Short mmCIF file of C-alpha atoms and ligand atoms in Angstrom, two decimals:
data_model
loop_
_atom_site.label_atom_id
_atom_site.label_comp_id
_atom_site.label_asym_id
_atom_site.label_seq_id
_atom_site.Cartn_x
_atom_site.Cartn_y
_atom_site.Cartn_z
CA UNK A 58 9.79 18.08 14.44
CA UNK A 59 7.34 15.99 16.64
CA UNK A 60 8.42 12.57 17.42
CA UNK A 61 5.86 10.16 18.64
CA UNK A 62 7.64 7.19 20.04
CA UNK A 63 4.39 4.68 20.85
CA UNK A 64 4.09 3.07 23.68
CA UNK A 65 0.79 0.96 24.76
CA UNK A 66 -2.21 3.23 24.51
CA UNK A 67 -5.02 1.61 26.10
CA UNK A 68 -7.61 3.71 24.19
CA UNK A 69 -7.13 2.88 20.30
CA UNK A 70 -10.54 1.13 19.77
CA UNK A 71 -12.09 3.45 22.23
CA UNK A 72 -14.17 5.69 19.60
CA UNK A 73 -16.56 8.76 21.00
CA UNK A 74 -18.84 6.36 19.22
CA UNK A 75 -19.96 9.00 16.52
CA UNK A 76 -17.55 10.59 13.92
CA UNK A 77 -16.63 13.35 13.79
CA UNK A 78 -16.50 15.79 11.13
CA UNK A 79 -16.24 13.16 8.01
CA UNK A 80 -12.98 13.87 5.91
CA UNK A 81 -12.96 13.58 2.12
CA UNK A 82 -10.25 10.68 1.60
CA UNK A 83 -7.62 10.30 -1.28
CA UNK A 84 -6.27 7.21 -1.06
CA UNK A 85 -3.16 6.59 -3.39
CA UNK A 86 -1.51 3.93 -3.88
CA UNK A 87 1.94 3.32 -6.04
CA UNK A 88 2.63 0.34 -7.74
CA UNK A 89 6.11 -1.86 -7.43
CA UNK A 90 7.45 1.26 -5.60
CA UNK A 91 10.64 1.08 -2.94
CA UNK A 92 11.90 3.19 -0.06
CA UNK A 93 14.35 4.65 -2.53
CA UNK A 94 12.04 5.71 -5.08
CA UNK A 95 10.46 8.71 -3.28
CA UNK A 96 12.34 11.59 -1.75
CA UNK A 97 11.00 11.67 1.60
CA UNK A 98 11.98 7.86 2.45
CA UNK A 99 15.35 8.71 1.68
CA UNK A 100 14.96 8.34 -2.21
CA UNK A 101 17.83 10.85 -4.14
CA UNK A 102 18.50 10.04 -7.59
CA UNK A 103 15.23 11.92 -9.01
CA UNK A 104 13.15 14.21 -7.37
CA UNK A 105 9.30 14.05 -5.90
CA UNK A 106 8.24 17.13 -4.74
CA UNK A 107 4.80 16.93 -4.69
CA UNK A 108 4.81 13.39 -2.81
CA UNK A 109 7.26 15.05 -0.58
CA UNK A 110 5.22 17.76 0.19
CA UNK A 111 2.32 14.92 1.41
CA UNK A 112 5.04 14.46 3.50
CA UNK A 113 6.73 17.62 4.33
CA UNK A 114 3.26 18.82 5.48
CA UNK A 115 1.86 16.16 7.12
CA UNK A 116 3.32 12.59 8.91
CA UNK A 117 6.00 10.32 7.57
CA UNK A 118 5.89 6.58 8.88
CA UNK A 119 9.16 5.51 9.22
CA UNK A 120 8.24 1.80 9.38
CA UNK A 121 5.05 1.24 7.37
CA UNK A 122 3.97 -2.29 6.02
CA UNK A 123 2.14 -3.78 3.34
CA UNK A 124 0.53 -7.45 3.69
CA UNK A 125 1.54 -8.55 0.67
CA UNK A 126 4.77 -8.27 -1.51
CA UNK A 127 2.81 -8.54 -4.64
CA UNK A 128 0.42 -6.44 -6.29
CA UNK A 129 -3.50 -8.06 -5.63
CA UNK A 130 -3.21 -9.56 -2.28
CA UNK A 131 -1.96 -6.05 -0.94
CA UNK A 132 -4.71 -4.46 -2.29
CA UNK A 133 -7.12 -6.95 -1.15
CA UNK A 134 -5.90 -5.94 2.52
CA UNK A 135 -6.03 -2.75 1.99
CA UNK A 136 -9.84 -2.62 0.39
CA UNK A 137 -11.04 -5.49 3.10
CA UNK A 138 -9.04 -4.01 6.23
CA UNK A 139 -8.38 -7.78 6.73
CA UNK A 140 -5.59 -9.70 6.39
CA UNK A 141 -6.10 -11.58 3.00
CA UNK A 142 -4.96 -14.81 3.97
CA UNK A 143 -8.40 -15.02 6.51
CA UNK A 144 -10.49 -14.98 3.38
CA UNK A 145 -7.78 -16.85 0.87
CA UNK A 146 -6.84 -14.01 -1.78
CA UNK A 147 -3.08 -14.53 -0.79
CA UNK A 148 -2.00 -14.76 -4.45
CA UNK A 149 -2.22 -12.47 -7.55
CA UNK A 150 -5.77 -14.21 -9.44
CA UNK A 151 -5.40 -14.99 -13.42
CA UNK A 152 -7.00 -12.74 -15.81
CA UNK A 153 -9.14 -13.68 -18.23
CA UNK A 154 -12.68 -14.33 -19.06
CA UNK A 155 -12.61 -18.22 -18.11
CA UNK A 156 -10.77 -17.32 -14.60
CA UNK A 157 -13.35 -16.97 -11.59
CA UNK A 158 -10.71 -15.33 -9.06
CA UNK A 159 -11.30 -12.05 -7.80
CA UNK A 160 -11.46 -10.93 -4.20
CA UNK A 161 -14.30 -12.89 -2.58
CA UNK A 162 -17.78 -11.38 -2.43
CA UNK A 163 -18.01 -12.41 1.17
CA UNK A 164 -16.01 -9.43 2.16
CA UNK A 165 -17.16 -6.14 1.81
CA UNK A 166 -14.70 -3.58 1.03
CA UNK A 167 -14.01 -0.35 1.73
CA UNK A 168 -15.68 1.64 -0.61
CA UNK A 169 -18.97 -0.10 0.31
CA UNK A 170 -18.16 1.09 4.09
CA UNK A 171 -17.69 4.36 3.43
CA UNK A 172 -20.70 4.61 0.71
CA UNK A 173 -22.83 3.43 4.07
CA UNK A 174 -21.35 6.38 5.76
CA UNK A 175 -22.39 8.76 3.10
CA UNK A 176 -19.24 8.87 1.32
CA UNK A 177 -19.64 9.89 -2.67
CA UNK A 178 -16.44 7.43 -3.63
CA UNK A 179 -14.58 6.51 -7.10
CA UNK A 180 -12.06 4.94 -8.40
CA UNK A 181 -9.33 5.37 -10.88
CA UNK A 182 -6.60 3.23 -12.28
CA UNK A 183 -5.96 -0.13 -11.53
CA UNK A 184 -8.25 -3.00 -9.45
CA UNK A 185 -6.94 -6.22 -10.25
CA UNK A 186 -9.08 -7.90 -7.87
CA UNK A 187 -11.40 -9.96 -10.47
CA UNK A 188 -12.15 -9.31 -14.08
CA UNK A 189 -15.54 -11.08 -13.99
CA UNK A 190 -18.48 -8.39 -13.64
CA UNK A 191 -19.39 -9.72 -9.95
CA UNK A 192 -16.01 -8.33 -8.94
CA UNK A 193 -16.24 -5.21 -10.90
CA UNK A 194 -15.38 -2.22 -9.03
CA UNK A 195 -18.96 -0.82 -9.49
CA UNK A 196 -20.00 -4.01 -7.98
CA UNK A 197 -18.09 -3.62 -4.41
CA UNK A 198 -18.77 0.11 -3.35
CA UNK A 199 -17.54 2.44 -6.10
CA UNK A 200 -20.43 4.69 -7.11
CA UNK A 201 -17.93 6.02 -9.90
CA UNK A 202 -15.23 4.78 -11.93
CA UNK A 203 -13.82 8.17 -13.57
CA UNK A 204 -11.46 6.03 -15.69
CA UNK A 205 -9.19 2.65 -14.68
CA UNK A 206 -9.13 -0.69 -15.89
CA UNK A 207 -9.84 -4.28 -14.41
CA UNK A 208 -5.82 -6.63 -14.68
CA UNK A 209 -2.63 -5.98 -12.98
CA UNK A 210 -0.56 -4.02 -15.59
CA UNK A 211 -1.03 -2.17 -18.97
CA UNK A 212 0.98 -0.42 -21.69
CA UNK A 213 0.97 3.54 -20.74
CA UNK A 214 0.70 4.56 -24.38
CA UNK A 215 -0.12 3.11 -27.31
CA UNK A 216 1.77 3.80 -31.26
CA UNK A 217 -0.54 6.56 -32.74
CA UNK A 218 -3.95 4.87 -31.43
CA UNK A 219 -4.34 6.48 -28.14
CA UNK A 220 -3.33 4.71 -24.60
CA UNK A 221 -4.43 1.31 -26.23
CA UNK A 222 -7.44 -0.72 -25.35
CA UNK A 223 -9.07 -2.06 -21.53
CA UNK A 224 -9.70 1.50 -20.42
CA UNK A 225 -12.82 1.86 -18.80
CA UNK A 226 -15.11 4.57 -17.47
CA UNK A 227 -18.07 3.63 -15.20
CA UNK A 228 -17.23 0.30 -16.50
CA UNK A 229 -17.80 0.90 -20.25
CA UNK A 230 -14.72 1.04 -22.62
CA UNK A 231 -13.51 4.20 -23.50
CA UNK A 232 -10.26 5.54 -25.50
CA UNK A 233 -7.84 8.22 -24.63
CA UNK A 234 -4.69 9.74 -26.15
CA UNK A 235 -1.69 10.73 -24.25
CA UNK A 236 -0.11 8.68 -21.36
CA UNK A 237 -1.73 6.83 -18.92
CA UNK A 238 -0.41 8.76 -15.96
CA UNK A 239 -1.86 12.08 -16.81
CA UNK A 240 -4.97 11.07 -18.20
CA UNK A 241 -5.56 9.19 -14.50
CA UNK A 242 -4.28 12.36 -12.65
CA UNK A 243 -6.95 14.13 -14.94
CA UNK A 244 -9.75 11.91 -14.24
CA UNK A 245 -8.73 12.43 -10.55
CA UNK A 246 -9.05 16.03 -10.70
CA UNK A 247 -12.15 15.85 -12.54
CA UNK A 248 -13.87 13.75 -9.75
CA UNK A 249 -12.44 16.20 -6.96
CA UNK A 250 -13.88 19.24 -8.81
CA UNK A 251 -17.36 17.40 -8.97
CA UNK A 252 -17.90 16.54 -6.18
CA UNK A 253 -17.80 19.62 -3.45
CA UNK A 254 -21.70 18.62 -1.34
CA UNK A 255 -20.83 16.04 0.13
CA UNK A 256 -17.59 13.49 1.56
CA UNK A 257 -15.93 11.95 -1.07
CA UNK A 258 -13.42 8.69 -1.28
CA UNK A 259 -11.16 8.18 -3.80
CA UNK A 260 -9.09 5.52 -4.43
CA UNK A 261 -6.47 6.77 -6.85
CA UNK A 262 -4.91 3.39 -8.03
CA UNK A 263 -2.15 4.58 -10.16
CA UNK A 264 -0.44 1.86 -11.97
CA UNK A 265 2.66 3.80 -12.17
CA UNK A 266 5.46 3.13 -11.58
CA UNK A 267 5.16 -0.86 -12.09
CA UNK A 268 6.26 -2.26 -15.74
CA UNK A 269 6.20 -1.71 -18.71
CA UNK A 270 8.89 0.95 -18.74
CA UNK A 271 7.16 3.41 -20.77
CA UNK A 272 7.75 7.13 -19.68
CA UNK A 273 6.15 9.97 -21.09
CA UNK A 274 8.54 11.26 -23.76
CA UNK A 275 7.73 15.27 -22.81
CA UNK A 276 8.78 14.42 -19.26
CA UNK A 277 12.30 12.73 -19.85
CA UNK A 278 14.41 15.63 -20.25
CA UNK A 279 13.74 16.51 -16.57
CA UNK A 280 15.40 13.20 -15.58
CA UNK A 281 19.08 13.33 -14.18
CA UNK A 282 21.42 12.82 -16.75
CA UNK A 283 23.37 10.70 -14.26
CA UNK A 284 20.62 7.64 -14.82
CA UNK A 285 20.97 5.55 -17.03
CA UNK A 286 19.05 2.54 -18.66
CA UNK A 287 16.15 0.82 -16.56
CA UNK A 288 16.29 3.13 -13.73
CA UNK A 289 16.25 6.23 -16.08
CA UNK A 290 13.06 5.05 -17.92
CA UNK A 291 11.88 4.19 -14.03
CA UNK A 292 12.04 7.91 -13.07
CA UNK A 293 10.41 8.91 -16.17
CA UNK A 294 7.20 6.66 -14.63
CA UNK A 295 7.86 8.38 -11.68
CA UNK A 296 8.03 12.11 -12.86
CA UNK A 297 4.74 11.41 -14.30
CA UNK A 298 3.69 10.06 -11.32
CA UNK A 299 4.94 13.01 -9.14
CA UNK A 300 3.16 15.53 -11.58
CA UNK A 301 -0.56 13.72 -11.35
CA UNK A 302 -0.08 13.80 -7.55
CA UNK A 303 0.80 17.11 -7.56
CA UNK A 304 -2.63 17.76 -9.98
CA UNK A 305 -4.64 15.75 -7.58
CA UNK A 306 -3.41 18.31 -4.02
CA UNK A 307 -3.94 21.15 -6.35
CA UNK A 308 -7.24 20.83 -6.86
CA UNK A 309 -8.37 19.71 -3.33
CA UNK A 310 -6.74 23.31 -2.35
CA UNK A 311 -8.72 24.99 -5.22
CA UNK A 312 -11.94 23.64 -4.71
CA UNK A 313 -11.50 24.76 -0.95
CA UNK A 314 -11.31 21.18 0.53
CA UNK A 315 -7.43 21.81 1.43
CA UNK A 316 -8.31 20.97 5.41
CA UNK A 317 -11.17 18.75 5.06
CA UNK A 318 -9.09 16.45 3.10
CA UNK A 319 -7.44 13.87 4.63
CA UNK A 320 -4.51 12.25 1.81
CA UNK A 321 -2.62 9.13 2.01
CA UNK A 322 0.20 7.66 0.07
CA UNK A 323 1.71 4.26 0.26
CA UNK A 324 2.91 1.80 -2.64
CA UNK A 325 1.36 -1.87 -2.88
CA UNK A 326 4.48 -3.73 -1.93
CA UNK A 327 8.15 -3.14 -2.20
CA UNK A 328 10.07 -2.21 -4.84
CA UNK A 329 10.26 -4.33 -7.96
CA UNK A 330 14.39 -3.40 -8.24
CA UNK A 331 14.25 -5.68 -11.34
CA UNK A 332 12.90 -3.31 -13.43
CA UNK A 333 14.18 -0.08 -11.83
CA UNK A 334 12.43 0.42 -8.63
CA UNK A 335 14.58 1.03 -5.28
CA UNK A 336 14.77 -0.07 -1.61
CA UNK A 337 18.24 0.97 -0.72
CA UNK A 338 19.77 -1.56 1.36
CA UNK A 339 16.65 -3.62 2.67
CA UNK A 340 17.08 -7.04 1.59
CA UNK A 341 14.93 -8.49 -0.95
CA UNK A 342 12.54 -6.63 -3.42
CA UNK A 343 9.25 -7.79 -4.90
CA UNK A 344 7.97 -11.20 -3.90
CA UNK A 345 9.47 -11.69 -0.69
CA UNK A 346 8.85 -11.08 3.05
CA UNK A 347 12.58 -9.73 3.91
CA UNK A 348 12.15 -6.12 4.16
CA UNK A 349 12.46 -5.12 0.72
CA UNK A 350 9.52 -6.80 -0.11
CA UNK A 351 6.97 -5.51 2.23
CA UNK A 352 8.28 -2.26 3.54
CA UNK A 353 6.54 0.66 1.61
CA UNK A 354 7.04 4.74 2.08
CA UNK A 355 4.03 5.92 3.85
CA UNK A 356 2.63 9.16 4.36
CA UNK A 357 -0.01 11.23 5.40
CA UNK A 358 -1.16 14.97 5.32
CA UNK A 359 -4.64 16.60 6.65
CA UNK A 360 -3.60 20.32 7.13
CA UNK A 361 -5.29 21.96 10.42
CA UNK A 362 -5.12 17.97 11.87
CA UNK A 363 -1.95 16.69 11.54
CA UNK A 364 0.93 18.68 12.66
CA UNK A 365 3.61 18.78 9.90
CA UNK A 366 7.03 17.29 10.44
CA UNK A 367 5.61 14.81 12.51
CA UNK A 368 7.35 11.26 12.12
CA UNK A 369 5.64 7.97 13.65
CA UNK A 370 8.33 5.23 13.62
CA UNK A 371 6.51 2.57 15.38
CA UNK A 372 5.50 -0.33 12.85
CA UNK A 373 2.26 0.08 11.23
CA UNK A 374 0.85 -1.87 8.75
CA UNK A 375 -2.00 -0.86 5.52
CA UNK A 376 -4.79 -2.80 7.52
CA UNK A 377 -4.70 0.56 10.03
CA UNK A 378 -5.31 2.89 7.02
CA UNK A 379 -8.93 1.04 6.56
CA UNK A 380 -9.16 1.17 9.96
CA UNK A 381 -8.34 4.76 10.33
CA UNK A 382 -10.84 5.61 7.15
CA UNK A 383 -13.87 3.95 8.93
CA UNK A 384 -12.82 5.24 12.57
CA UNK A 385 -13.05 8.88 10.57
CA UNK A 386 -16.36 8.05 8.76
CA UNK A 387 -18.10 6.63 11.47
CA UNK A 388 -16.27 6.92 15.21
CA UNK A 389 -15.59 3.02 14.76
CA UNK A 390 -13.54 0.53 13.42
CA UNK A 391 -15.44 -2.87 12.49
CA UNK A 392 -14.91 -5.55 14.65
CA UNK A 393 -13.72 -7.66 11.78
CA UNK A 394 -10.92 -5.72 10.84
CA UNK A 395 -7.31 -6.55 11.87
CA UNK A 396 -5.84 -2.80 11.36
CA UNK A 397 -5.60 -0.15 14.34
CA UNK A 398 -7.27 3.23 13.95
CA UNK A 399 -4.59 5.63 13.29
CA UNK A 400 -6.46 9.35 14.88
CA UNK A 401 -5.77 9.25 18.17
CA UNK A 402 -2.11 9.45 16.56
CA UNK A 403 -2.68 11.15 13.90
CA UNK A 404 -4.81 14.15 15.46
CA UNK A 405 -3.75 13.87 19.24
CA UNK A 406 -0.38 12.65 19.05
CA UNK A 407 -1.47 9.81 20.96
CA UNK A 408 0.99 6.74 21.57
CA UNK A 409 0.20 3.85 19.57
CA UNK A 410 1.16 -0.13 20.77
CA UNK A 411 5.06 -0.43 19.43
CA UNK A 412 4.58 -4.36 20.02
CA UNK A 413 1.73 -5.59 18.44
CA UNK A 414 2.35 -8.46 16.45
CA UNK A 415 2.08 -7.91 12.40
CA UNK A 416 2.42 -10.86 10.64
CA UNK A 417 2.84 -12.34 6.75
CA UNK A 418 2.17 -15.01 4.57
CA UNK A 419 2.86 -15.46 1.01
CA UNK A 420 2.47 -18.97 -0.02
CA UNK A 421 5.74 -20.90 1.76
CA UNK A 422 6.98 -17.71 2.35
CA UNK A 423 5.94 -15.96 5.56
CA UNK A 424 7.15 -13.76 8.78
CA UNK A 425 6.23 -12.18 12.12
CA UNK A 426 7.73 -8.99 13.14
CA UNK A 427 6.79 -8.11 16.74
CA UNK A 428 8.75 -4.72 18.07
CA UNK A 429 12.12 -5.00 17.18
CA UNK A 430 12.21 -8.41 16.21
CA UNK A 431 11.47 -10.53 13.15
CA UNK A 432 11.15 -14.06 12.31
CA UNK A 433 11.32 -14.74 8.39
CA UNK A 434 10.95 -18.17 6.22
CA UNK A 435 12.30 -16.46 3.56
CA UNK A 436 11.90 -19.52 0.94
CA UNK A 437 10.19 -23.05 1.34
CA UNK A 438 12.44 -25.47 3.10
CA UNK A 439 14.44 -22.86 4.84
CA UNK A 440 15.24 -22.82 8.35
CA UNK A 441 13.36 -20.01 10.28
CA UNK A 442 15.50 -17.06 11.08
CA UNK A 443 15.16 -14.17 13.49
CA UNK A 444 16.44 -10.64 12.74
CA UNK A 445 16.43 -7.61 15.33
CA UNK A 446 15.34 -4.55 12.70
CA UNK A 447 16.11 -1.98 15.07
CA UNK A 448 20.28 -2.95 15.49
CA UNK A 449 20.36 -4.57 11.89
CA UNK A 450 17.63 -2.77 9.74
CA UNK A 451 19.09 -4.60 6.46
CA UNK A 452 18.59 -8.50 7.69
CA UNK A 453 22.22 -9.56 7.76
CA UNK A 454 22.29 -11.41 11.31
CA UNK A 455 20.46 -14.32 11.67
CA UNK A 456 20.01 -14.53 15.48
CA UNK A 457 18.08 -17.45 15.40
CA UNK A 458 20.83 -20.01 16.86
CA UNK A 459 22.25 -17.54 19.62
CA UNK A 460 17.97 -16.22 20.98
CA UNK A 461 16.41 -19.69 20.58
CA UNK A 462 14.01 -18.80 23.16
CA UNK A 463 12.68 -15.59 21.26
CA UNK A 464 12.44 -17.80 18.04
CA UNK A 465 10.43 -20.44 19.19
CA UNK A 466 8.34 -17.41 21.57
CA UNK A 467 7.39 -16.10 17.90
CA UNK A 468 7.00 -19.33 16.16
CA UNK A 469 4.38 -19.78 18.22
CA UNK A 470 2.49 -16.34 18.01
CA UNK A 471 2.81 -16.93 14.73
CA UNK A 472 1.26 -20.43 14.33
CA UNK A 473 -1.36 -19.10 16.16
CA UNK A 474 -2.45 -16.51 13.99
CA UNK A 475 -2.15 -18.54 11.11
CA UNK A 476 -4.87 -20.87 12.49
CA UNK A 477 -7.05 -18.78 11.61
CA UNK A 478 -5.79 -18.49 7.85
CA UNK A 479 -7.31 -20.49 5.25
CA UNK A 480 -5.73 -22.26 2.52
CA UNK A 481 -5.12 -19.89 -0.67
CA UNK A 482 -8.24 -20.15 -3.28
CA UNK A 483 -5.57 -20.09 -5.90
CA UNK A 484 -1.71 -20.81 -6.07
CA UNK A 485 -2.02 -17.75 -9.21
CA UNK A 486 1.27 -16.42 -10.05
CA UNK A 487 3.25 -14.78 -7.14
CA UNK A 488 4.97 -12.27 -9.70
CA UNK A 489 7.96 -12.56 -11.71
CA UNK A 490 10.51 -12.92 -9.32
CA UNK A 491 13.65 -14.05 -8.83
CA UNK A 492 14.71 -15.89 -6.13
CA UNK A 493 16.87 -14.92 -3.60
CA UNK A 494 19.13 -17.63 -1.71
CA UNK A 495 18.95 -17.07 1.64
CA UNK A 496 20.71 -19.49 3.52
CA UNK A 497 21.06 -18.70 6.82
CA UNK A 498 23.73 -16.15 8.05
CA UNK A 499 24.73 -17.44 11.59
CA UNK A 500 25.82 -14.58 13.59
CA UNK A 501 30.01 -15.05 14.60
CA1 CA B 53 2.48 -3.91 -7.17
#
């Protein structure tokens, strides 16, 4: 097992200044999904094989972020490679045909990047970044949209009339039997078999496993008896989940793309335990900027590249996945982007920068984490607090009152980046969450 502990590497923007061979890219992201929901973040109640093997065969991150602990601001970091709040997408938008919210046309994403670069790329499942056409997937770099739909959530099967309406396929509506899962992780293979001439992105958006709680039937006898209610119908999601993955690696390795294929997996923020998801003992879930909230499994497998069994526990956040994409595309990162190019790491073990500030906001909710240590308004109207992750990973000692000097050292860092914030372009709806109190706990 390689172990790269990362220090300060004075080389990560330094790019050859062309690309190398370009990669075909799957991108997937999991929706609502926690640290204990997949096997190789230390998940155990139901197993994952085939997003194990992603890891088994590739990198685990031991400390990966998301910018967001809801669903549309995440993604908006993750497509931009900026942090959301710069541009004001720091909320879920409404849905609807009188809303105008959608991520703004100012900042071009991803897929419009890599389609620059050459890149054939597509889309399936969910966008949730505007349902008005301007902000139409088709609109912001996707040459293909193999089948997916526009909100933030859906029904995974309908009663007797097919998956149910709002599926789309290169924009136009379309109907399909079945359950939503596998007719995605079809559509997914479909594009990979297509499209063998030339580097291909895919953004494999699965809505699974966020809410409703409707597993596949066929799938739920393979679920531990031991669960039971929410979580049981939760694994079912996940099962399916597993199964389209493991559809999506087989045909990269059939159509003979198996190391020219670089594959990520991350969820979208942390688990929504609510409704069944996990994040073992990190504080918080869903909504919130204590651990549980933004902390996602992370993983990453390019056979011939990336050794397997390697683990990178040094923070990293989804901004460096962007970052990483367009480093492997074109031998640079934009100057624009906040993420870190991950290849020097990734394909030369280098070190990566273990204190580089990564910050959140979330409305009145926001946090800094910089190395060990974390500062966390947790609700509006609470004091600051200050955490060290590395000798309490589960946010139970509020060291604020006895390292006063480290607090205010962050507040600072922190005000500073968020200077450069602007206010939200909608207050939207931060999720259905609950509340968590979280009254300072003043170390004894
Ligand atoms: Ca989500």
């Amino acid at each position: 097992m390689i172990r790269i502990l990362c220090i300060a590497c004075v080389c990560l923007f330094c790019s050859s200044g062309q690309a190398a061979t370009q990669p075909n890219i799957l991108l997937i992201v999991a929706d609502d999904l926690g640290i204990g929901d997949t096997g190789f973040s230390g998940g155990k109640d139901f197993p994952t094989p085939f997003i194990d093997r992603i890891a088994k065969e590739g990198v685990i991150f031991t400390s990966a972020y998301l910018t967001a602990p809801v669903c549309a601001p995440s993604r908006a970091g993750i497509l931009s490679g900026r942090y959301q709040q710069r541009f004001g997408h720091e909320m879920n938008p409404r849905e609807g045909p009188v809303e105008q919210e959608g991520l703004p046309l100012s900042e071009k994403l991803l897929p419009a990047r890599l389609r620059a670069a050459g890149y054939h790329t597509g889309i399936i499942g969910k966008w949730h970044l505007g349902t008005e056409e301007a902000y139409h997937p088709l609109q912001r770099g996707f040459i293909e949209q193999p089948l997916g739909f526009l909100g933030g959530s859906r029904a995974y099967s309908g009663s007797g009339k097919g998956i149910g309406k709002g599926l789309l396929i290169d924009g136009k509506p379309v109907e399909k039997d079945g359950h939503l899962t596998d007719a995605l992780g079809d559509a997914g293979v479909d594009f990979i078999n297509r499209n063998k001439s030339k580097p291909w992105f895919l953004y494999a958006a699965f809505n699974a496993p966020h809410g409703p709680l409707q597993p596949n039937e066929a799938v739920m006898s393979r679920v531990p008896e031991s669960l039971k209610d929410g979580r049981r119908k939760f694994a079912g999601l996940m099962i399916s989940l597993d199964d389209a993955i493991g559809k999506l690696l087989a045909a990269i390795k059939a159509s003979g793309q198996d190391e020219n294929t670089l594959v990520v997996f991350i969820s979208d923020n942390g688990g929504q335990t609510l409704v069944g998801a996990s994040n073992l003992d990190l504080r918080g879930h869903k909504g919130m900027t204590w651990e549980g909230g933004i902390r996602t499994p992370m993983a990453m497998r390019w056979p011939g590249k990336i050794s397997p069994g390697t683990i990178c526990a040094t923070p990293t956040i989804s901004l460096d996945i962007g970052a990483t994409f367009m480093d492997l595309a074109t031998g640079s990162v934009p100057k624009d982007y906040d993420g870190r190019s991950l290849q020097g790491m990734l394909t030369r073990q280098e070190k990566l920068d273990e204190n580089r500030p990564l910050h959140w906001r979330f409305g009145a909710k926001w946090a800094t984490r910089i190395g060990d240590w974390k500062i966390i308004r947790a609700t509006a109207g609470d004091d600051v607090q200050l955490y060290n992750l590395v000798q309490d990973p589960t946010e139970k000692n509020n060291l604020a009152a006895a390292y006063p000097e480290k607090l205010k050292e962050m507040q600072a860092i922190h005000a500073e980046w968020n200077k450069a914030l602007i206010a939200p372009l909608w207050s939207g709806n931060p999720g259905q969450v609950k509340e968590e109190s979280a009254k300072p706990k003043v170390k004894k």
